[in-house]
GROMACS .gro file of C-alpha atoms in nm:
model
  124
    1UNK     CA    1   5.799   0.775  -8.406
    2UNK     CA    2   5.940   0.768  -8.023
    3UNK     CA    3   6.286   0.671  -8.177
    4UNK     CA    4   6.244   0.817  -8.467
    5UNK     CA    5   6.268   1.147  -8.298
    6UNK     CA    6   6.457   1.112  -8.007
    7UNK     CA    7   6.693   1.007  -8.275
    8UNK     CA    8   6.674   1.358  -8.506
    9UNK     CA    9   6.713   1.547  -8.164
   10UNK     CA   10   7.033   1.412  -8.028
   11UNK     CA   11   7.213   1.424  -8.413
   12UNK     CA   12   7.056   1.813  -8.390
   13UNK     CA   13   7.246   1.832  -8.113
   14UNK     CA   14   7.603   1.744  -8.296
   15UNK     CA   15   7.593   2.085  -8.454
   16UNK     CA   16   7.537   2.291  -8.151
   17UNK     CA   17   7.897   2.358  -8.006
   18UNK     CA   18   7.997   2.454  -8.366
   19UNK     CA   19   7.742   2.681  -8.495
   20UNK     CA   20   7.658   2.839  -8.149
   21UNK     CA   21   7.961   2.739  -7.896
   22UNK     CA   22   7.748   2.638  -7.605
   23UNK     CA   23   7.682   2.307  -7.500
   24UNK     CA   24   7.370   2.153  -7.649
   25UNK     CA   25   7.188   2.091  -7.283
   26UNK     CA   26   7.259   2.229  -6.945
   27UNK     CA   27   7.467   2.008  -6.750
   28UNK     CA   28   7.760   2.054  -6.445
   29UNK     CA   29   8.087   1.994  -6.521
   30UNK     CA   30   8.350   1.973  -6.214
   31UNK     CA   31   8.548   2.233  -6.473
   32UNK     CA   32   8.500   2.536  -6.673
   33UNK     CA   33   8.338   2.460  -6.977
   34UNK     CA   34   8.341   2.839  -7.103
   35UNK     CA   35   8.523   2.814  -7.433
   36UNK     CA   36   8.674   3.133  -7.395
   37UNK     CA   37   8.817   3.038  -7.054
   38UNK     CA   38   8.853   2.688  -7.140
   39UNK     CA   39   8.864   2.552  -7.483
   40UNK     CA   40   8.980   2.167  -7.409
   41UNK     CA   41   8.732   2.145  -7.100
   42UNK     CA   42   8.436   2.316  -7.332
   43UNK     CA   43   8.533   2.064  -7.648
   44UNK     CA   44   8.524   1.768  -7.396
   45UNK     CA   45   8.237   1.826  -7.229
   46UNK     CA   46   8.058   1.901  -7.592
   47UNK     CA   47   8.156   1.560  -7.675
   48UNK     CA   48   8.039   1.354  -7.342
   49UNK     CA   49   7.704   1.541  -7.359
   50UNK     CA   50   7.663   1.495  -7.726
   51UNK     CA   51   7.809   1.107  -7.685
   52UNK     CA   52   7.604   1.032  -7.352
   53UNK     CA   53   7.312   1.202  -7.535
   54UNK     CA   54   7.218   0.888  -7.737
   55UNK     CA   55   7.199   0.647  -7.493
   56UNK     CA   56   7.007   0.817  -7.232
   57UNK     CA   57   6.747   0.931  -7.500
   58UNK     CA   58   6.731   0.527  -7.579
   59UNK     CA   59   6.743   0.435  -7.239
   60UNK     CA   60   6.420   0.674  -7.187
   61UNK     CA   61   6.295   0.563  -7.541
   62UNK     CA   62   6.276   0.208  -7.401
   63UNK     CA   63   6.125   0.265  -7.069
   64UNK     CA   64   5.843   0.480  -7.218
   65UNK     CA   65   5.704   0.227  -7.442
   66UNK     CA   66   5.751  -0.038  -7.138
   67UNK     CA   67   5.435   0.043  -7.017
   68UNK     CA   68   5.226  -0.020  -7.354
   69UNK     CA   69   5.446  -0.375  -7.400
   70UNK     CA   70   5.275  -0.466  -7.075
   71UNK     CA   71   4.946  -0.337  -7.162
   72UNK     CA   72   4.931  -0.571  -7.485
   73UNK     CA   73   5.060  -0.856  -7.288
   74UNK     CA   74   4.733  -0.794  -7.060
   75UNK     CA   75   4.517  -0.773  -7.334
   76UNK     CA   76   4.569  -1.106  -7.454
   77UNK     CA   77   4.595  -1.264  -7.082
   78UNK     CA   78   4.239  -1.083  -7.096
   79UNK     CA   79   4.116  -1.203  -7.455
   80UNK     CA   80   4.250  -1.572  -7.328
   81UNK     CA   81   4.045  -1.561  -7.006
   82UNK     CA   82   3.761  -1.436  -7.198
   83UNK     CA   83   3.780  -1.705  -7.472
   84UNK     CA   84   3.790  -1.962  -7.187
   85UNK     CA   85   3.442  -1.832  -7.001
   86UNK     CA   86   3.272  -1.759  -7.383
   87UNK     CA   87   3.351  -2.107  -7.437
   88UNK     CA   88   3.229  -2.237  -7.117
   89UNK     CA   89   2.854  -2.108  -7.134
   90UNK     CA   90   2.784  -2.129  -7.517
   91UNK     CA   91   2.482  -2.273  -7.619
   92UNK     CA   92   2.483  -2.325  -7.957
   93UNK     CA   93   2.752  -2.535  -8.167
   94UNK     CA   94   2.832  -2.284  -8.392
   95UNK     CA   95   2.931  -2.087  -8.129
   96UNK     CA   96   3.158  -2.359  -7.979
   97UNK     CA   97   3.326  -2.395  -8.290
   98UNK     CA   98   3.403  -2.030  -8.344
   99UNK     CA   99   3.525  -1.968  -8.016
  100UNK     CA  100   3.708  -2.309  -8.059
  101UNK     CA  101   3.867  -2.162  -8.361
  102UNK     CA  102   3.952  -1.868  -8.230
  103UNK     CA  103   4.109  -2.030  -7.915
  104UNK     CA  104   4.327  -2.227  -8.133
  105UNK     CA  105   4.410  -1.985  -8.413
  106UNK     CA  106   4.481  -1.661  -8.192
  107UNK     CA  107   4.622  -1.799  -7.900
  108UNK     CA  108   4.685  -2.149  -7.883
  109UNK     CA  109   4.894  -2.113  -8.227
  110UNK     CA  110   5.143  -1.824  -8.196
  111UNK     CA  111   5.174  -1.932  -7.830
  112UNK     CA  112   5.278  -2.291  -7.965
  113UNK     CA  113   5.504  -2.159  -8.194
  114UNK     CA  114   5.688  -1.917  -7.983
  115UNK     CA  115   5.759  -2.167  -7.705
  116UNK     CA  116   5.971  -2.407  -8.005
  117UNK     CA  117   6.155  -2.096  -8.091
  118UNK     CA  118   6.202  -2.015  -7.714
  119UNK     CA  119   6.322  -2.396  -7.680
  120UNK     CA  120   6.538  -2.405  -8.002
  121UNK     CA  121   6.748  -2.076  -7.847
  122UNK     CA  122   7.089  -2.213  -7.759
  123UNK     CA  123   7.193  -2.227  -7.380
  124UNK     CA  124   7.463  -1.998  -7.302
   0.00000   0.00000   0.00000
């Protein structure tokens, strides 16, 4: 959704300096980007603001969702820790194998698996 509309906003702001002739966002210019005083200058700063647009909206995209990649990298630190002390004080066997299961199936596997991907990547 985050890129998804940052995405619809920048091409939304294409068709300002043609339907309205103003620039799309509010931004200094060392000349006069009037387009009645200036037509080149307003034309070229349409296009770096419209251009530069789409990278600093994905620049921001990325470092907004930053924080909720590192959240779900804690949460399974924090299921793997708690798997660990679960399995350290069950008494039953049935709970041993379940949390052995689980051990092995959510973390031990994918974990397994991306470390032969990570070692198949090729050197550069």
């Amino acid at each position: 959704m985050l890129w998804s509309s940052a995405l619809v906003m920048c091409t939304a702001g294409v068709f300002v300096p043609f339907i309205n002739h103003k620039l799309p966002y509010k931004v200094w210019f060392p000349f006069e980007t009037d387009i009645e005083k200036n037509e080149l200058g307003f034309w070229v700063a349409s296009f770096l603001v419209v251009f530069n647009s789409f990278f600093g909206s994905a620049i921001d995209m990325a470092l907004d969702i930053l924080p909720v990649t590192f959240m779900a990298f804690e949460i399974g630190l924090l299921d793997e820790c708690t798997g660990v002390f679960t399995l350290s004080i069950t008494k039953s066997i049935t709970d041993f194998i379940k949390m052995t299961t689980f051990m092995v199936l959510e973390i031990f596997l994918p974990c397994y698996i991306g470390r032969l991907n990570h070692d198949q990547l090729p050197i550069s």
